Short mmCIF file of C-alpha atoms and ligand atoms in Angstrom, two decimals:
data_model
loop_
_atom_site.label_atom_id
_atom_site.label_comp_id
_atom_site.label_asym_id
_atom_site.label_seq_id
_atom_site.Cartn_x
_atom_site.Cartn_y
_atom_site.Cartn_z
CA UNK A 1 0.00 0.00 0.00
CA UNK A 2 1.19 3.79 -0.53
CA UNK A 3 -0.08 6.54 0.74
CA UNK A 4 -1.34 9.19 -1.34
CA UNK A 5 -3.00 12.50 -1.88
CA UNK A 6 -5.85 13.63 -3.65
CA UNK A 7 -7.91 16.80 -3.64
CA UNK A 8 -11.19 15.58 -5.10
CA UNK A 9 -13.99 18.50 -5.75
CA UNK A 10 -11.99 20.51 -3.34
CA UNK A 11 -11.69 17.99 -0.53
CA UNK A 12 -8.46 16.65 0.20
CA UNK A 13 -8.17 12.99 0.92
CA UNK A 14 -5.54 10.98 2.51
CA UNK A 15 -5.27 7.66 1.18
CA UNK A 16 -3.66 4.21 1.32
CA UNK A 17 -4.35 2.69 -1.89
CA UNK A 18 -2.70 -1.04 -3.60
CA UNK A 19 -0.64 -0.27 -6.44
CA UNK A 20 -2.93 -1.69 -8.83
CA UNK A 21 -6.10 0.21 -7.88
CA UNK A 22 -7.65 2.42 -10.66
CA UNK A 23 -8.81 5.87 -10.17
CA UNK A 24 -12.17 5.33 -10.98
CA UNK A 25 -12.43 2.75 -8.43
CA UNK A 26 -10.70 4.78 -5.37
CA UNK A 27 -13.38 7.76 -6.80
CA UNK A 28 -16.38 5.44 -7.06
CA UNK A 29 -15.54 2.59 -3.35
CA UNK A 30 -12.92 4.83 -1.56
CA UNK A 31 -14.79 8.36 -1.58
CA UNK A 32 -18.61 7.38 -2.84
CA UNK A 33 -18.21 9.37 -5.35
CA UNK A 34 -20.76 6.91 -7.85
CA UNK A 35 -21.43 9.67 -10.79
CA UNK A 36 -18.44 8.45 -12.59
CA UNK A 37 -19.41 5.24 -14.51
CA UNK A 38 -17.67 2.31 -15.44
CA UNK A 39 -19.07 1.57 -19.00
CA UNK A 40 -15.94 -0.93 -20.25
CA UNK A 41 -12.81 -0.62 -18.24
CA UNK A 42 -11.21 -1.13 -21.25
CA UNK A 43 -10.22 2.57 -22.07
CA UNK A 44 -12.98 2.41 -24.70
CA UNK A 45 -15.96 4.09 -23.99
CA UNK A 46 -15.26 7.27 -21.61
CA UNK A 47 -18.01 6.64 -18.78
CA UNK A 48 -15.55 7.21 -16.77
CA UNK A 49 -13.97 10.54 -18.07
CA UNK A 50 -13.04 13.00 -15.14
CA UNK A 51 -10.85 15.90 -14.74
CA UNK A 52 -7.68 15.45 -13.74
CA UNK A 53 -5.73 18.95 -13.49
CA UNK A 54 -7.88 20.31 -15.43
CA UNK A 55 -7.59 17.91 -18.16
CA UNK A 56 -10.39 14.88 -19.15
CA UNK A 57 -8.83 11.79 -18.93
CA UNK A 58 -10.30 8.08 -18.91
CA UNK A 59 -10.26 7.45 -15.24
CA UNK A 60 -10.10 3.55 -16.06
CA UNK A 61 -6.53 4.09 -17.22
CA UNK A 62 -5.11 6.03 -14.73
CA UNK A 63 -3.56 4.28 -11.11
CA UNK A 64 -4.89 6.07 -8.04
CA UNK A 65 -0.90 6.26 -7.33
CA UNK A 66 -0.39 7.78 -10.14
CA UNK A 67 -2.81 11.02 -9.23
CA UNK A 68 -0.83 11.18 -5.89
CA UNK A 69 -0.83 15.47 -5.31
CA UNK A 70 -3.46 15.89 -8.33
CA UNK A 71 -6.73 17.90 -8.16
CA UNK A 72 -9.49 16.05 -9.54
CA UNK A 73 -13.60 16.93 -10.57
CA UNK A 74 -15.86 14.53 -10.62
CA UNK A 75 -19.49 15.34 -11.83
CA UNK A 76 -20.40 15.86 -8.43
CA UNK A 77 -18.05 18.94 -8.12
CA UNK A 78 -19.79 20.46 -10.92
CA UNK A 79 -22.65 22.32 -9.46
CA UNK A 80 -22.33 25.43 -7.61
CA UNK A 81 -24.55 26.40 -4.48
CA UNK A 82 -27.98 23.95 -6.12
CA UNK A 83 -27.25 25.60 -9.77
CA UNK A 84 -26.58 23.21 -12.63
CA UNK A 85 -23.17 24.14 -14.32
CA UNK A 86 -23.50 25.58 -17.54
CA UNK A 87 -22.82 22.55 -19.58
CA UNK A 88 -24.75 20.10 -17.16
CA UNK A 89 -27.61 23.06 -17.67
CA UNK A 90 -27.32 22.77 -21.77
CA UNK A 91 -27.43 18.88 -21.47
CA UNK A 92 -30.80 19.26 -19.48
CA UNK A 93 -32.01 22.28 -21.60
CA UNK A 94 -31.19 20.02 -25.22
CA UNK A 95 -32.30 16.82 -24.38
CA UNK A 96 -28.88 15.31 -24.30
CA UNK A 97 -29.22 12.22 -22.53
CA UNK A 98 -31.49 9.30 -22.90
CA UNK A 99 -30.60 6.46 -20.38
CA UNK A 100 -27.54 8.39 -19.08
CA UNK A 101 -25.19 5.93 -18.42
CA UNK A 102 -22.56 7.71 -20.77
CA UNK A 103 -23.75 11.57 -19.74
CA UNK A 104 -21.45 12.01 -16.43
CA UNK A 105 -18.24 11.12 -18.70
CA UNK A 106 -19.50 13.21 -21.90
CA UNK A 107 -20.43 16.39 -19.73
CA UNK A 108 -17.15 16.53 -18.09
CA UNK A 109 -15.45 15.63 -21.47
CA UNK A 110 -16.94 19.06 -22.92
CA UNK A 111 -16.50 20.64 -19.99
CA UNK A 112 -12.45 20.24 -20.73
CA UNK A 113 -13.34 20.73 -24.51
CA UNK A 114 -14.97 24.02 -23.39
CA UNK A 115 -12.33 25.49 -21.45
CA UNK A 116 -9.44 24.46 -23.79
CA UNK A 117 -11.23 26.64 -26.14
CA UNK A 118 -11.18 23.33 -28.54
CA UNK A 119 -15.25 23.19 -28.87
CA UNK A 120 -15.20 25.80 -32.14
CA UNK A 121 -17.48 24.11 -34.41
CA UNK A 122 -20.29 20.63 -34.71
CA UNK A 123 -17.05 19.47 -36.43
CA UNK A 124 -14.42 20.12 -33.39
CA UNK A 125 -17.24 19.13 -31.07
CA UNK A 126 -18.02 15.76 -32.62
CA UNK A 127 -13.92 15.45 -33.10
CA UNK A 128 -13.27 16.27 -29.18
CA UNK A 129 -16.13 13.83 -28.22
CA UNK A 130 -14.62 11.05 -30.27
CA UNK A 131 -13.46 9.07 -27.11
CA UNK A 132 -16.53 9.29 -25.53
CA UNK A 133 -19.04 6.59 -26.47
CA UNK A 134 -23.57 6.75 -26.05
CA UNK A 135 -24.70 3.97 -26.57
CA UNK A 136 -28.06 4.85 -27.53
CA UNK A 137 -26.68 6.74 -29.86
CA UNK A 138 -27.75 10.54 -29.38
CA UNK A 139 -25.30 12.37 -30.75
CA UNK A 140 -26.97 15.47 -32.22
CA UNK A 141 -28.38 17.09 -28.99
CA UNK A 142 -25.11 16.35 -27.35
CA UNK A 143 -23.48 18.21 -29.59
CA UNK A 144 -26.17 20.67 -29.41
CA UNK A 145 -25.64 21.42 -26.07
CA UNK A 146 -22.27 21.34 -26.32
CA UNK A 147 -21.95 24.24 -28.71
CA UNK A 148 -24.94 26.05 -26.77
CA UNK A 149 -22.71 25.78 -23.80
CA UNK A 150 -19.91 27.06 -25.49
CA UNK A 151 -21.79 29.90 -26.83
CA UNK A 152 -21.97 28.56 -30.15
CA UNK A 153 -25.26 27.81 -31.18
S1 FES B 201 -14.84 2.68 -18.36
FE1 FES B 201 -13.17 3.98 -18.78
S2 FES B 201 -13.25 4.28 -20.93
FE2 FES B 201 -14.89 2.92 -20.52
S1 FES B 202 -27.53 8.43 -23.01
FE1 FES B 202 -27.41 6.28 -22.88
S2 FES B 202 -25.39 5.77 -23.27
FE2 FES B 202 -25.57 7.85 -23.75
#
């Protein structure tokens, strides 16, 4: 075991965690934290997308060692004081989730997207949301609200 830091939605958490023990586990049976899915633990699908200094990455492929002394948001750190955060607010306000499974992972994927100033277009959109998989397929309002959120639309 090795200890290790993490400062999760603002929180800071001291941890002992295995070597082997994946981020998105530690985030969803260490800290509760169950808005970050596991759709395929296989790097494939991006359920499990958080951010991890700021950046979105798969939290399936990332050791909880190896985000020793990183911040991290989950979806849960979204919200601000009971408001919606703007992109979570375009999802609701465009339809962009049907079953939801995939939403927690796509919302913080454009929420990166956003703020790297990469969501320009539907076409830099759709390319920044490659990694991120819906299963049931509904694209087009995602990418609605994505580009509403961004100030696009
Ligand atoms: S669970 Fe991480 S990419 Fe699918
Ligand atoms: S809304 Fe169901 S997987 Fe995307």
């Amino acid at each position: 075991m090795r200890p290790v830091t993490l400062t999760v939605n603002g929180v800071r958490h001291e941890l002992e965690l295995a070597p082997r023990e994946l981020l998105v586990h530690v985030l969803r049976e260490r800290l509760g934290l169950t808005g970050t899915n596991v759709g395929c633990d296989t790097s494939s699908c991006g359920a499990c997308t958080v951010l991890l200094d700021g950046e979105s990455v798969k939290s399936c492929t990332v050791l909880g060692v190896q985000a020793d002394g990183a911040a991290i948001t989950t979806i849960e750190g979204l919200a601000r004081g009971g408001e919606l955060h703007p992109v979570q607010q375009a999802f609701h306000d465009h339809h962009a989730l049907q079953c939801g499974y995939c939403t927690p992972g796509m919302v913080m994927a454009a929420v990166s997207l956003i703020e790297s100033g990469e969501a320009r277009d539907e076409e830099s959109i759709r390319n920044g949301l490659e990694g991120n998989l819906c299963r049931c397929t509904g694209y087009h309002n995602i990418v609605e609200a994505v580009a509403a959120a961004a100030g696009k639309a």
